[in-house]
Structure formats: C-alpha cells, structure tokens
Coordinates of C-alpha atoms in Angstrom, one line a residue:
Chain U
M1 CA -14.1 19.1 2.6
E2 CA -15.2 16.0 3.9
Q3 CA -16.7 15.0 7.2
L4 CA -15.5 13.4 10.3
E5 CA -17.6 12.9 13.1
I6 CA -16.2 12.8 16.8
G7 CA -17.6 13.2 19.9
N8 CA -20.8 14.0 18.6
A9 CA -19.5 17.0 16.6
I10 CA -18.7 17.3 13.1
Y11 CA -15.6 18.1 11.8
Q12 CA -15.4 19.5 7.9
T13 CA -11.6 17.6 7.0
R14 CA -9.7 15.6 4.6
L15 CA -10.0 11.4 4.5
T16 CA -7.2 9.7 4.1
S17 CA -7.4 6.7 1.5
K18 CA -6.6 4.7 4.4
F19 CA -9.4 5.7 6.2
K20 CA -11.9 6.1 3.6
N21 CA -10.2 1.9 2.1
R22 CA -10.7 0.6 6.2
K23 CA -13.2 -2.9 6.2
N24 CA -16.0 -2.3 8.7
W25 CA -15.8 -4.7 11.0
Q26 CA -18.3 -7.8 10.8
R27 CA -18.7 -10.2 13.4
P28 CA -17.4 -13.8 12.5
D29 CA -20.3 -16.4 10.8
V30 CA -19.3 -19.7 11.9
R31 CA -21.2 -20.9 9.2
M32 CA -18.7 -19.7 6.4
V33 CA -15.2 -20.9 6.4
D34 CA -12.8 -18.9 4.9
A35 CA -9.4 -19.2 4.3
V36 CA -6.9 -18.4 6.9
I37 CA -4.1 -18.1 4.3
P38 CA -3.6 -17.6 0.9
G39 CA -3.0 -21.0 -1.2
T40 CA -3.9 -23.6 -3.6
I41 CA -7.1 -25.9 -3.1
R42 CA -5.4 -29.3 -3.2
K43 CA -8.3 -31.6 -2.4
I44 CA -11.9 -31.3 -1.7
M45 CA -12.9 -34.3 0.7
V46 CA -16.9 -33.4 1.4
K47 CA -19.6 -33.0 -1.4
E48 CA -22.7 -30.0 -1.1
G49 CA -25.5 -31.6 1.1
D50 CA -22.9 -34.0 3.2
V51 CA -23.9 -33.5 6.8
V52 CA -20.7 -33.6 8.9
T53 CA -19.6 -33.3 12.5
Q54 CA -17.4 -30.9 14.1
G55 CA -13.8 -31.8 13.2
T56 CA -14.5 -33.6 10.0
P57 CA -11.6 -33.0 7.6
M58 CA -13.7 -31.1 4.7
L59 CA -10.5 -29.9 2.6
I60 CA -6.8 -29.5 2.0
L61 CA -5.5 -25.9 1.3
E62 CA -1.4 -25.9 0.8
A63 CA 0.2 -23.0 1.7
M64 CA 3.6 -21.7 1.5
K65 CA 4.3 -25.8 1.3
M66 CA 2.1 -27.1 3.7
R67 CA -1.0 -28.8 3.6
N68 CA -3.6 -27.4 5.7
E69 CA -6.4 -29.9 6.5
I70 CA -9.7 -27.7 6.7
I71 CA -11.7 -28.9 9.1
A72 CA -15.5 -28.4 9.7
P73 CA -16.2 -25.5 12.7
I74 CA -19.6 -26.9 13.5
E75 CA -21.7 -29.8 13.0
G76 CA -23.8 -29.2 9.7
T77 CA -25.2 -29.5 6.3
I78 CA -22.7 -28.2 4.1
K79 CA -25.0 -25.9 2.0
K80 CA -22.2 -24.6 -1.0
I81 CA -18.6 -25.6 -1.7
H82 CA -17.4 -22.2 -3.2
V83 CA -14.1 -23.5 -4.2
S84 CA -12.6 -26.2 -6.6
V85 CA -9.6 -28.1 -7.0
G86 CA -6.6 -26.5 -8.3
I87 CA -7.5 -22.7 -8.0
Q88 CA -5.7 -20.6 -6.1
V89 CA -7.2 -18.6 -3.0
P90 CA -6.7 -15.2 -1.6
K91 CA -6.5 -14.9 2.5
G92 CA -10.3 -14.3 3.4
H93 CA -12.0 -16.2 0.7
L94 CA -14.7 -18.2 1.2
L95 CA -14.8 -22.0 1.1
I96 CA -17.4 -23.8 2.1
E97 CA -20.6 -22.6 3.4
F98 CA -22.7 -24.3 5.9
A99 CA -26.6 -24.0 6.0
Chain I
M1 CA 60.1 11.4 -3.5
A2 CA 58.2 8.7 -5.0
S3 CA 59.8 7.2 -7.8
T4 CA 58.1 8.3 -11.5
K5 CA 57.0 4.5 -12.4
K6 CA 55.6 3.7 -8.8
V7 CA 53.6 6.9 -9.2
Q8 CA 52.5 5.7 -12.9
E9 CA 51.4 2.6 -11.1
L10 CA 49.3 4.3 -8.6
K11 CA 47.5 6.3 -11.1
K12 CA 46.8 3.4 -13.1
R13 CA 45.0 1.4 -10.0
R14 CA 43.1 4.4 -9.4
E15 CA 42.4 5.0 -13.0
E16 CA 40.9 1.0 -13.1
A17 CA 39.2 0.9 -9.7
Q18 CA 37.4 4.1 -10.8
Q19 CA 36.1 2.5 -14.0
G20 CA 33.5 0.7 -11.7
G21 CA 31.9 -2.1 -13.5
G22 CA 33.0 -1.1 -16.9
E23 CA 31.6 1.3 -19.7
K24 CA 28.8 -1.7 -20.3
A25 CA 27.2 -1.5 -16.7
I26 CA 27.5 2.3 -16.3
Q27 CA 25.8 2.5 -19.2
K28 CA 23.0 -0.1 -18.1
Q29 CA 22.9 2.2 -15.0
V30 CA 22.1 5.4 -16.9
A31 CA 20.0 3.8 -18.7
M32 CA 18.1 2.6 -16.0
G33 CA 17.7 6.8 -15.4
K34 CA 20.4 6.3 -12.2
M35 CA 23.7 8.1 -11.6
T36 CA 26.8 6.1 -10.7
A37 CA 27.8 5.7 -7.5
R38 CA 31.0 8.1 -8.0
E39 CA 28.4 10.7 -9.6
R40 CA 26.5 10.2 -6.6
I41 CA 29.3 11.2 -4.2
I42 CA 30.4 13.7 -6.0
K43 CA 27.1 15.6 -6.6
L44 CA 26.3 15.1 -2.9
L45 CA 29.6 16.5 -1.3
D46 CA 31.1 19.8 -1.1
E47 CA 32.9 20.5 -4.4
G48 CA 36.1 18.8 -4.2
S49 CA 35.6 17.2 -0.7
F50 CA 35.6 13.6 -1.2
N51 CA 38.2 11.8 0.4
E52 CA 38.0 8.2 -0.7
Y53 CA 39.3 4.9 1.3
D54 CA 39.6 1.7 0.8
M55 CA 39.7 2.1 -2.8
F56 CA 42.5 -1.1 -3.6
V57 CA 40.1 -3.6 -1.3
E58 CA 39.7 -6.6 -3.0
H59 CA 36.9 -9.6 -2.4
E60 CA 38.2 -13.3 -0.8
A61 CA 36.0 -15.7 -2.5
R62 CA 36.8 -18.9 -3.5
D63 CA 34.3 -20.7 -4.6
F64 CA 32.0 -20.6 -7.4
G65 CA 34.9 -19.1 -10.0
M66 CA 35.0 -15.8 -7.9
D67 CA 38.8 -16.2 -7.6
R68 CA 39.1 -15.6 -11.1
K69 CA 36.6 -12.6 -11.2
K70 CA 37.9 -9.1 -10.0
L71 CA 35.5 -6.7 -8.5
H72 CA 36.5 -3.0 -8.5
G73 CA 36.3 -1.6 -4.4
D74 CA 34.2 -4.6 -4.2
G75 CA 31.0 -2.9 -5.2
V76 CA 31.4 -0.2 -2.7
I77 CA 32.7 3.5 -2.5
V78 CA 33.0 5.2 0.9
G79 CA 35.3 7.8 2.2
T80 CA 34.7 10.9 4.0
G81 CA 34.0 14.8 2.7
N82 CA 32.0 18.0 3.5
I83 CA 28.3 18.9 3.5
G84 CA 27.3 22.7 4.0
G85 CA 31.2 22.9 5.4
R86 CA 30.5 19.8 7.8
P87 CA 32.1 16.8 7.9
V88 CA 29.9 13.4 6.7
C89 CA 31.2 9.8 6.6
I90 CA 29.6 7.9 3.4
F91 CA 29.6 4.9 1.6
A92 CA 27.7 4.3 -2.1
Q93 CA 27.2 0.9 -3.3
D94 CA 28.0 0.8 -6.7
F95 CA 25.6 -1.6 -8.8
T96 CA 27.6 -1.6 -12.0
V97 CA 29.8 -4.2 -9.5
A98 CA 28.2 -7.7 -9.6
G99 CA 24.9 -5.8 -9.4
G100 CA 26.6 -3.9 -5.8
S101 CA 25.6 -7.4 -4.2
L102 CA 27.3 -7.3 -0.5
G103 CA 30.2 -9.7 -0.1
F104 CA 32.4 -9.9 3.1
M105 CA 35.2 -7.4 2.0
H106 CA 31.8 -5.1 0.8
A107 CA 30.7 -5.2 4.4
R108 CA 33.7 -4.5 5.9
K109 CA 34.2 -1.5 3.8
I110 CA 31.0 -0.6 5.1
T111 CA 31.8 -1.5 9.0
K112 CA 35.2 0.3 8.9
I113 CA 33.6 4.2 7.6
M114 CA 30.3 3.6 10.2
D115 CA 33.3 3.1 13.0
H116 CA 35.2 5.9 11.8
S117 CA 31.5 8.3 11.9
L118 CA 31.2 6.6 15.1
K119 CA 34.5 7.4 16.7
M120 CA 34.8 10.8 14.9
K121 CA 31.3 11.8 15.9
M122 CA 30.3 12.8 12.6
P123 CA 27.0 12.1 10.5
L124 CA 26.7 8.7 8.6
I125 CA 25.1 8.7 5.0
G126 CA 24.6 5.1 3.3
I127 CA 23.4 5.2 -0.5
N128 CA 21.6 1.7 -0.8
D129 CA 21.9 0.2 -4.5
S130 CA 22.3 -3.3 -4.2
G131 CA 20.8 -6.7 -5.3
G132 CA 21.3 -8.2 -2.4
A133 CA 23.8 -10.9 -0.3
R134 CA 26.6 -11.9 -3.0
I135 CA 25.2 -15.7 -2.7
Q136 CA 28.7 -16.8 -3.9
E137 CA 29.7 -15.9 -0.1
G138 CA 27.4 -17.5 2.0
V139 CA 27.0 -17.3 5.4
N140 CA 29.6 -14.2 5.3
S141 CA 27.6 -12.3 3.3
L142 CA 24.8 -12.5 6.1
A143 CA 27.5 -11.9 8.3
G144 CA 28.5 -8.6 7.0
Y145 CA 24.6 -7.5 7.1
G146 CA 24.8 -8.2 11.0
E147 CA 27.8 -6.2 11.8
I148 CA 26.5 -3.2 9.8
F149 CA 22.8 -3.3 11.3
F150 CA 24.5 -4.0 14.9
R151 CA 26.7 -0.5 14.0
N152 CA 23.6 1.0 13.1
T153 CA 21.9 0.2 16.4
L154 CA 25.0 1.6 18.4
A155 CA 25.1 4.8 16.1
S156 CA 21.6 5.4 16.8
G157 CA 21.1 8.7 18.8
V158 CA 24.6 9.6 18.8
I159 CA 25.4 10.7 15.0
P160 CA 22.5 11.1 12.7
Q161 CA 22.3 8.2 10.2
I162 CA 20.9 9.1 6.6
S163 CA 19.7 6.0 4.3
V164 CA 19.4 6.7 0.7
I165 CA 17.5 4.3 -1.4
L166 CA 18.5 4.9 -4.9
G167 CA 18.1 1.5 -6.2
P168 CA 16.8 -2.3 -5.2
C169 CA 17.1 -2.7 -1.4
A170 CA 15.2 -6.2 -0.5
G171 CA 15.6 -8.6 1.7
G172 CA 17.7 -8.0 4.7
A173 CA 19.4 -5.2 3.5
V174 CA 16.2 -3.2 4.0
Y175 CA 17.2 -3.3 8.0
S176 CA 20.3 -1.5 7.7
P177 CA 18.1 1.7 6.8
A178 CA 15.1 0.8 8.6
L179 CA 17.3 1.2 11.7
T180 CA 18.8 4.7 10.5
D181 CA 17.1 7.9 11.3
F182 CA 15.8 9.0 8.3
V183 CA 15.5 7.6 4.9
F184 CA 15.1 8.8 1.6
V185 CA 13.6 7.8 -1.6
V186 CA 13.5 8.9 -5.0
D187 CA 9.9 7.8 -7.5
K188 CA 10.7 4.9 -9.6
I189 CA 14.4 4.3 -8.8
S190 CA 13.6 3.3 -4.8
K191 CA 12.9 -0.4 -4.4
M192 CA 12.5 -1.8 -1.0
F193 CA 11.0 -5.3 0.2
I194 CA 11.7 -8.0 2.5
T195 CA 10.2 -10.5 0.0
G196 CA 9.9 -9.4 -3.6
P197 CA 7.1 -10.2 -6.1
E198 CA 8.1 -13.3 -7.7
V199 CA 8.3 -15.2 -4.5
I200 CA 5.1 -13.6 -3.5
K201 CA 3.7 -14.8 -6.7
T202 CA 4.6 -18.5 -6.0
V203 CA 3.9 -19.0 -2.3
L204 CA 0.8 -16.8 -2.1
G205 CA -0.5 -16.3 -6.0
E206 CA -0.5 -12.3 -5.2
D207 CA 0.5 -10.6 -8.5
I208 CA 1.9 -7.3 -7.5
T209 CA 5.2 -5.1 -9.5
M210 CA 8.2 -3.9 -7.7
E211 CA 6.8 -0.7 -8.0
E212 CA 3.1 -1.1 -6.3
L213 CA 5.1 -3.8 -3.5
G214 CA 7.6 -1.2 -2.3
G215 CA 8.0 2.1 -4.5
A216 CA 9.2 4.9 -3.4
R217 CA 5.8 6.4 -3.4
V218 CA 4.2 3.1 -1.6
H219 CA 7.0 3.8 1.5
S220 CA 5.9 7.4 1.6
E221 CA 2.4 7.4 1.8
V222 CA 1.4 3.6 3.0
T223 CA 4.1 2.4 4.9
G224 CA 5.9 4.9 6.6
N225 CA 9.1 3.5 6.1
A226 CA 10.5 6.6 4.0
H227 CA 10.8 10.1 5.5
F228 CA 11.7 11.9 2.8
F229 CA 10.1 11.8 -1.0
S230 CA 11.5 13.4 -4.5
E231 CA 11.1 12.8 -8.2
T232 CA 15.1 12.8 -9.1
E233 CA 18.2 12.1 -7.6
D234 CA 19.0 15.8 -7.5
E235 CA 16.5 16.7 -5.8
C236 CA 16.5 14.3 -3.3
F237 CA 20.2 15.3 -2.3
G238 CA 19.3 18.8 -2.1
Q239 CA 16.6 17.3 0.4
I240 CA 19.5 15.8 2.6
K241 CA 21.4 18.9 2.2
S242 CA 18.7 21.3 3.7
L243 CA 18.1 18.3 6.5
L244 CA 21.7 18.0 7.7
G245 CA 21.5 21.6 8.3
Y246 CA 19.2 21.9 10.7
L247 CA 21.1 18.4 12.4
P248 CA 23.7 18.6 15.0
R249 CA 27.2 16.3 14.0
S250 CA 26.6 14.5 17.0
N251 CA 24.7 14.0 20.1
T252 CA 27.4 16.1 22.0
D253 CA 27.4 18.9 19.3
V254 CA 24.8 21.5 18.6
P255 CA 23.1 22.6 15.0
A256 CA 25.4 25.4 13.4
R257 CA 22.9 28.4 13.6
K258 CA 21.6 30.0 11.0
E259 CA 20.8 33.5 10.1
I260 CA 18.0 35.3 12.6
K261 CA 15.3 36.4 10.4
E262 CA 11.4 37.4 11.1
P263 CA 8.7 35.5 9.4
L264 CA 7.3 36.3 6.0
K265 CA 4.6 38.7 6.0
K266 CA 1.8 36.4 3.6
Y267 CA 2.0 33.6 6.7
D268 CA -0.2 36.0 8.9
I269 CA -0.9 34.4 12.1
A270 CA -3.9 36.1 12.9
K271 CA -5.6 35.1 10.0
V272 CA -4.1 31.3 9.6
V273 CA -6.8 29.6 12.1
P274 CA -10.7 29.9 11.8
A275 CA -12.4 30.4 15.0
E276 CA -14.9 27.8 14.4
K277 CA -13.6 24.7 15.7
K278 CA -15.0 22.4 13.3
Q279 CA -13.3 24.4 10.4
P280 CA -10.1 23.0 8.9
Y281 CA -7.0 24.6 8.1
D282 CA -3.7 23.9 7.2
V283 CA -1.2 24.0 10.5
R284 CA 1.9 24.2 8.2
N285 CA 0.8 27.8 7.9
V286 CA 0.8 28.6 11.8
I287 CA 4.5 26.9 11.6
R288 CA 5.4 28.9 8.9
S289 CA 4.0 32.2 11.1
I290 CA 6.3 31.4 13.7
T291 CA 9.8 30.2 12.3
D292 CA 12.7 32.3 11.2
G293 CA 12.3 33.0 7.0
S294 CA 8.9 30.8 7.5
D295 CA 11.8 28.2 7.1
F296 CA 10.1 24.4 7.4
I297 CA 11.6 21.1 6.8
E298 CA 8.9 18.7 7.2
V299 CA 9.9 14.9 7.5
Q300 CA 7.3 12.0 6.3
E301 CA 5.1 14.7 4.9
M302 CA 2.8 12.0 2.8
W303 CA 2.3 9.7 5.5
A304 CA 0.0 9.9 8.6
A305 CA -0.6 13.5 7.8
N306 CA -3.0 14.1 10.2
I307 CA 0.0 15.2 12.6
V308 CA 3.0 17.6 11.1
I309 CA 6.0 16.8 11.9
G310 CA 9.7 18.6 10.9
F311 CA 12.3 20.9 11.8
G312 CA 12.5 24.8 11.4
T313 CA 14.4 27.8 13.4
L314 CA 13.8 30.3 16.0
N315 CA 16.4 32.6 16.6
G316 CA 19.0 30.7 14.6
S317 CA 18.4 27.7 16.2
T318 CA 17.1 24.3 15.6
V319 CA 13.4 23.2 16.8
G320 CA 11.2 20.0 16.1
F321 CA 8.0 20.8 15.8
V322 CA 4.9 18.4 16.2
A323 CA 1.4 19.9 14.8
N324 CA -1.8 17.9 14.8
Q325 CA -3.0 18.7 11.6
P326 CA -6.9 19.6 11.3
L327 CA -6.7 19.4 7.7
V328 CA -6.7 16.0 7.7
L329 CA -8.6 13.6 9.5
A330 CA -9.3 16.4 11.9
G331 CA -5.8 15.8 13.0
V332 CA -6.9 12.8 15.4
L333 CA -4.4 11.0 16.9
D334 CA -4.1 7.2 15.5
V335 CA -2.0 4.5 15.5
D336 CA -0.3 5.8 12.3
S337 CA 0.3 9.4 13.6
S338 CA 1.2 8.2 16.9
D339 CA 4.2 5.8 16.1
K340 CA 5.1 8.7 13.7
A341 CA 4.9 11.3 16.3
G342 CA 6.6 9.3 18.8
R343 CA 9.4 8.3 17.2
F344 CA 10.4 12.3 16.1
I345 CA 10.4 13.1 19.4
R346 CA 12.7 10.7 20.9
Y347 CA 14.7 12.0 17.7
C348 CA 14.7 15.3 18.6
D349 CA 15.3 14.3 22.3
A350 CA 18.6 12.4 21.0
F351 CA 19.7 15.4 19.9
N352 CA 19.6 17.6 22.1
I353 CA 16.9 19.5 19.6
P354 CA 13.5 21.5 21.7
I355 CA 10.2 20.9 20.6
V356 CA 7.7 22.8 19.9
T357 CA 4.1 21.9 19.9
L358 CA 0.7 23.0 18.6
V359 CA -2.4 21.2 19.4
D360 CA -5.5 21.3 18.2
L361 CA -7.2 18.1 18.1
P362 CA -10.3 16.3 18.8
G363 CA -8.8 13.4 20.7
Y364 CA -8.4 10.1 19.2
L365 CA -9.4 8.3 16.2
P366 CA -12.8 6.2 16.9
G367 CA -13.2 2.5 15.2
V368 CA -13.0 -1.2 15.4
D369 CA -10.0 -1.4 13.3
Q370 CA -8.1 1.7 15.2
E371 CA -8.7 -0.5 18.4
H372 CA -7.5 -4.0 16.7
A373 CA -4.8 -2.4 15.3
G374 CA -3.4 -1.5 18.8
V375 CA -4.1 2.1 19.6
I376 CA -3.6 1.5 23.0
R377 CA -0.1 0.7 22.8
H378 CA 0.7 3.0 19.4
G379 CA -1.0 6.1 21.2
A380 CA 0.9 4.7 24.2
K381 CA 4.3 5.6 22.2
V382 CA 3.3 10.3 22.0
L383 CA 3.1 9.7 26.1
Y384 CA 6.6 7.8 26.2
A385 CA 8.3 10.0 24.1
Y386 CA 7.2 13.0 25.8
S387 CA 7.8 12.3 29.8
E388 CA 11.0 10.6 28.8
A389 CA 12.3 13.8 26.6
T390 CA 14.5 16.1 28.5
V391 CA 15.2 19.1 26.4
P392 CA 12.8 22.1 26.7
K393 CA 9.7 21.2 25.5
I394 CA 6.7 24.0 24.9
T395 CA 3.0 23.6 24.0
V396 CA 0.6 26.0 22.4
I397 CA -3.0 24.9 22.4
L398 CA -4.4 26.9 19.1
R399 CA -7.9 25.8 19.8
K400 CA -9.2 22.4 21.2
A401 CA -7.2 20.0 23.7
Y402 CA -9.7 17.1 24.4
G403 CA -9.7 14.5 26.5
G404 CA -6.8 11.9 26.3
G405 CA -5.1 14.0 23.3
Y406 CA -4.8 16.9 25.6
I407 CA -2.6 14.7 27.9
A408 CA -0.7 13.5 25.2
M409 CA 0.5 16.1 23.2
N410 CA 3.2 17.8 25.4
S411 CA 0.6 18.9 28.3
R412 CA 1.7 20.2 32.0
H413 CA 1.3 16.9 33.1
L414 CA 4.2 15.4 30.8
R415 CA 6.5 18.1 32.2
A416 CA 6.0 20.2 29.6
D417 CA 8.4 23.3 30.5
F418 CA 5.7 26.5 29.1
V419 CA 1.9 25.5 28.3
F420 CA 0.6 28.6 26.5
A421 CA -3.0 28.8 25.0
W422 CA -4.6 31.2 22.9
P423 CA -7.6 32.7 24.0
D424 CA -10.0 30.8 21.9
A425 CA -8.6 27.4 23.0
E426 CA -11.1 24.5 24.9
V427 CA -9.0 22.5 27.3
A428 CA -11.8 20.0 28.3
V429 CA -12.6 16.4 28.7
M430 CA -14.6 16.1 25.3
G431 CA -15.9 18.7 23.3
P432 CA -19.2 20.9 24.6
E433 CA -21.5 18.6 22.0
G434 CA -20.3 15.2 23.3
A435 CA -19.8 16.6 27.1
A436 CA -23.6 18.2 26.6
N437 CA -25.2 14.8 25.6
I438 CA -23.6 13.1 28.9
I439 CA -24.4 15.3 31.4
F440 CA -27.8 16.3 30.7
R441 CA -28.5 13.4 29.2
K442 CA -32.2 13.5 31.6
E443 CA -33.1 17.0 30.6
I444 CA -32.3 16.6 27.0
A445 CA -34.3 13.1 26.6
T446 CA -37.3 14.4 29.2
A447 CA -37.6 18.0 27.4
E448 CA -40.5 18.8 25.4
D449 CA -38.2 19.6 22.7
P450 CA -35.2 17.6 22.9
E451 CA -33.6 19.2 20.2
K452 CA -33.6 22.6 21.2
M453 CA -32.4 21.5 25.0
R454 CA -29.8 19.8 23.8
E455 CA -28.4 23.1 21.8
Q456 CA -29.6 25.1 25.1
K457 CA -27.2 22.5 27.0
V458 CA -24.4 22.4 24.6
Q459 CA -24.2 26.3 24.8
E460 CA -24.4 26.2 28.1
Y461 CA -21.4 23.8 28.4
K462 CA -19.7 25.9 26.1
E463 CA -20.0 29.5 27.9
K464 CA -18.7 27.7 31.3
F465 CA -15.8 24.9 29.8
A466 CA -15.1 25.6 26.4
N467 CA -11.9 28.1 27.4
P468 CA -8.6 28.4 28.6
Y469 CA -9.0 29.9 31.8
V470 CA -10.6 26.7 33.5
A471 CA -6.8 25.2 32.9
A472 CA -5.1 28.3 33.9
A473 CA -6.8 28.7 37.0
K474 CA -5.1 25.4 37.7
G475 CA -1.8 26.2 35.9
Y476 CA -1.9 23.4 33.7
I477 CA -1.6 26.7 31.5
D478 CA 1.2 29.3 32.1
S479 CA 0.1 32.0 29.7
V480 CA -2.8 32.6 27.7
I481 CA -1.6 34.6 24.6
E482 CA -3.0 36.4 21.5
P483 CA -1.7 34.6 18.4
W484 CA 0.3 37.5 17.4
E485 CA 2.4 37.0 20.7
T486 CA 3.1 33.5 19.7
R487 CA 6.6 33.9 18.2
K488 CA 8.0 36.3 21.2
S489 CA 6.9 34.1 23.8
L490 CA 8.1 30.8 22.1
L491 CA 11.7 33.2 21.3
H492 CA 11.9 34.1 24.9
A493 CA 10.9 30.5 26.3
L494 CA 13.3 28.8 24.4
E495 CA 16.2 31.5 25.5
V496 CA 15.4 31.3 29.4
S497 CA 15.6 27.2 29.0
G498 CA 18.5 27.2 27.4
E499 CA 20.9 25.9 30.6
K500 CA 18.1 23.4 31.0
S501 CA 18.7 20.0 33.4
V502 CA 16.0 17.7 35.1
G503 CA 17.4 14.8 36.5
M504 CA 15.5 10.8 35.5
P505 CA 16.0 8.0 37.8
A506 CA 18.8 5.7 36.8
K507 CA 18.0 3.2 34.8
K508 CA 19.9 0.9 32.3
H509 CA 16.9 2.2 29.5
G510 CA 13.2 2.2 29.6
I511 CA 10.5 -0.1 28.1
P512 CA 8.9 2.0 25.4
P513 CA 5.9 0.9 24.0
F514 CA 7.5 -0.5 20.3

C-alpha cells in the first residue's frame, strides 16, 4: 500500500497513475521562453549573446498553419538558443534562455 | 393473398438487403475481430424478437458517381426488439456498407427510430461502427449528425440511452455517444476521438496510435468517456443486458422488481471496515454486504476509482450507490470523482432511482493541479446534484466525514431523507491531527516536548469530537446504528420513503456547474 497525507494524517491507500504522474507546479521563470503551442521552428532572428529589448521578435514558430512571432518577454542577453530551424517542438519545450 | 410472384420478389429483395456490403466486406469485418451489424443485433436481443424497419431505404446522393452506387439499408440497420422481455429500440451501423459512413438517409433511419423510442418510451441502443461522415454527401451528412445530437438531448432523462462503440467513432460522430447515458467499449475494437492520429501528427508532430489516442482502455481509465469496458463483444452484450435489468423503460416507469435475496454470507459487514481510520478497505464489499444477493453493477469502474458508483437492488428494487473508496486515494473527492458522482446522482434522480450514499472520506484532494483544474467548479457538481435530487436519498456514514466532504456527501443539510452513522463514525470539520495542530498551536509550540503535547492534544480532540454523537445531538444524524443493522435500516427507510414528494421552485432549468 502507498501513502497519502491529508490534514496531517497519513492514510494507507493506492495512488492512481494520474496522481503519481501529476507535475509539481513551478513558478514560471521569465528568462525561460517555452513553446506555447507545439509546432515547427521556421526562422530564428537572434543569436546567442545578443542584447535585446522587450518585445524584440526572436523566432517564428509555425503551428496550425499560423506563423507565430515569439517576442522577447524581457530586456536582456540571450544566453542560449535551444532549437534550430526546421525542428518540431512539443508544447512547453524550452526555446530560448535569457541570462 | 399476395401473388407468389410478388412474394418471391419480396424474398429476393430481403435477401439482397441482408447481404450488407457483400461477402468480401464481411470477410474484412470478421478479420478485424468484429461481428457484423446484423449479428450484433441478433446476439443482443432476445431470440427471435428483432423487427427490422427501413430495410429498403436508399440514399439520394447524386454527385461523385454516387448515383450508380447501391448501398444496402444505407449502411445502418434499425428496428425494435426485446431485451430481458422488455422492449428497446436499436440501430447498428453496418461497417461493411461504405464503411458505415453516415449519409443523409442513414441519419434519417437513425432519427426515425430515435423518434419512436422517445414517443413509445423505451430505451434506445445505438451500435456505432462507422468511418464518419459520408464526404460525398457533404453538408447533408453534417445535418444528419446534428439531427441525431438534437434528439439525444431531447431524449436525455426521458428514456435510457445506451451507446455501444464497436469500431471507429471519430470526429463529430463521437458527440452522439457523449450525449447518451452509458457508453460501452470493447478492448482493441472501440476507437473514439475528435481528431485522429494522422491530423495530430501533421499539425502537432505528436506520434500516437489510434489505440493509445482513443482506444477502449484510454476511455475507460483516462478520459472517463466510457462507462463499461469488456474484452469481447459477447461480454459487452452481457453487460448491456444486466445494466438494462436495473433501469426503467422511461422516466415515467419503474425498473422491473427483482427477486429478493439476502446478501451472501461471505460479505460480512462487521468485518469489512477496519476501525483504524487510516487503514484502507474495498467499499464495494460494504455495498455487497447490503444488497440483495450481494448484486452490484459498477459504472466507470476504472476511472476516478476513489469514488464508486453503480446499481444494486434492495428488497427487489433498484438503488443507485455512491460510495467513497478508501482503497484508492484514501477516498478523497477531486475533479474526476466529483464529475463522476455528480452525473450519476443526476441520472438516478432523472429515472426515479433512490440513492444510497456511503461516506468515508478525509476531504478534498490538496494540490495545485487540482485547484488549477477547477476543483471548485467540479466539486460543486456533487453539491448541486444532491441538492437538486428529489428521489429518496439515504446516507450511511461508515467512518470519517470531514469538512466540505461531509457536507457534499448527501448530508442532512442538502436534504438527505435519512442519515445513519456507525458507532465509529467521526463527523468533524477536519481530522483530529489537523484540528489539534490548529486549535492547540500555542500549547504545542511552547511545550517542553512538542511531539508529546501534540499527541496528547490529538487524543483529547479525538475523545471529545471524533464520534457521531456531536452531530446526532443536533439531529444531523438521525440514528447511530451498528454495522449489521445497516441493511435493515436501509430497507425500512426506502419503504417509508416510497411515496416521497417534495416541491422545488418553479424554473425552466437550473444552471449546474457543468
């Protein structure tokens, strides 16, 4: 039997796979730019080390036949680009990392 | 007297129609491990009871060379018959005829039998095995789906509607089953999804098989879209027959009474539930220790198993059971279990089936995922469904009933008719451990030995509040009973509430937290 704590009491019980597979919530980090939708990287307009202002278009993520411009959420230095042109990314995939 | 020649012609026409899509297509169907539409109907209905209608219906499509194509019965077989001696309406899509695709006349045959079932007040069974809309018939095919969905909605809560998925059921077609009461699926045969693997692959780059996306197991364990899972079509038909045995013909009818039997000796109610509140047990054994002959047919067994729902009989009459399941996730209420219970309560209420609720839960499941998935809205479904239900509602508190969970599980405050509790029951705002930590926070923090003080305070709280008598003193519990008195108390409560009648404020309909 597995255990589940509720109200300071520990219950002997079975856990479901849905419960076990749940993702622990993490506060979003503005320096990490993730894919908001699954799609294909069509174009990358910045390179590592670039200093960009907030709102600068960084790359084109094509999804559902729409070309989505991914813009810089903050002003800062681009530390690492985690994708390349032509690859398909799932939702939540890390695209660009700010320093 | 019909002339011999005319009779011969009728025979010939019937024979032709019964061939469906022809030998080759039938062989293909069999190779997929599936029965033909006609075999399915014959297997499911009482022997010799099937009466077929609209056998000679023909499609009217003219474009794309369709005018030269003859589709027997337009790909669907409809009629009436009996199951367990009680009448039903049935349709079965014939995958051997143009892939069971839904054209205008195909849909008209279905809607015609649906109209019959609603008019004559008898259950409707739909066997789905179709490639989807018949593209050649364009918007007429979409119109057909819409007409079916509309009738599913009209008939909802009036006649039992059962969907059997015995093949693909994709795209818009899935919404007819979704609007019906019970969906039956068979392993490796049933496939349901809105957009298939190919589209998902092209658009999103996700690689998934049909089985992984919308197979019988997925809908039974993950999505909750299916209510009954089986390994074979034969087993599936057996399940449908037993389920119908618990249901009325319509909302103005009562289910056929069954033979009254005592519960089986092997389910000893005094031994099922451990006194220690953190120890698990299978609440289905409590149900079986109460029902006639220990019968119980569980609905959505594999999904949200932390709550158990299903039908059994007490004194020969159908009762719906809703029970927290301490064996899984300690029996908590969460998004899925609330959704599951809420809908089932409304089902019972719509068809005049009394509800027995067995309570043993530590509360709601904590977690960001639950809060962000809208547990507030989903949890409210249980409150709404119980409050709105006017059928006899009886509650038995087996062990714990804490906090919001206590209120939600058919408490007196939601107008339960009878609330019983076992001597071990604890009705409180929260469990002793949590309560002591809050109430005696200071004493515990400042004590020389905080752990010892905590234990002492938990014990103190347990002695004072962890019992059924605080709630009984207010009349929230009608009677504290020994476990062996449960069946007797339920039988009596059901007997006296047979003529129950309560008024509800006049309204068009409420706004349940969908």
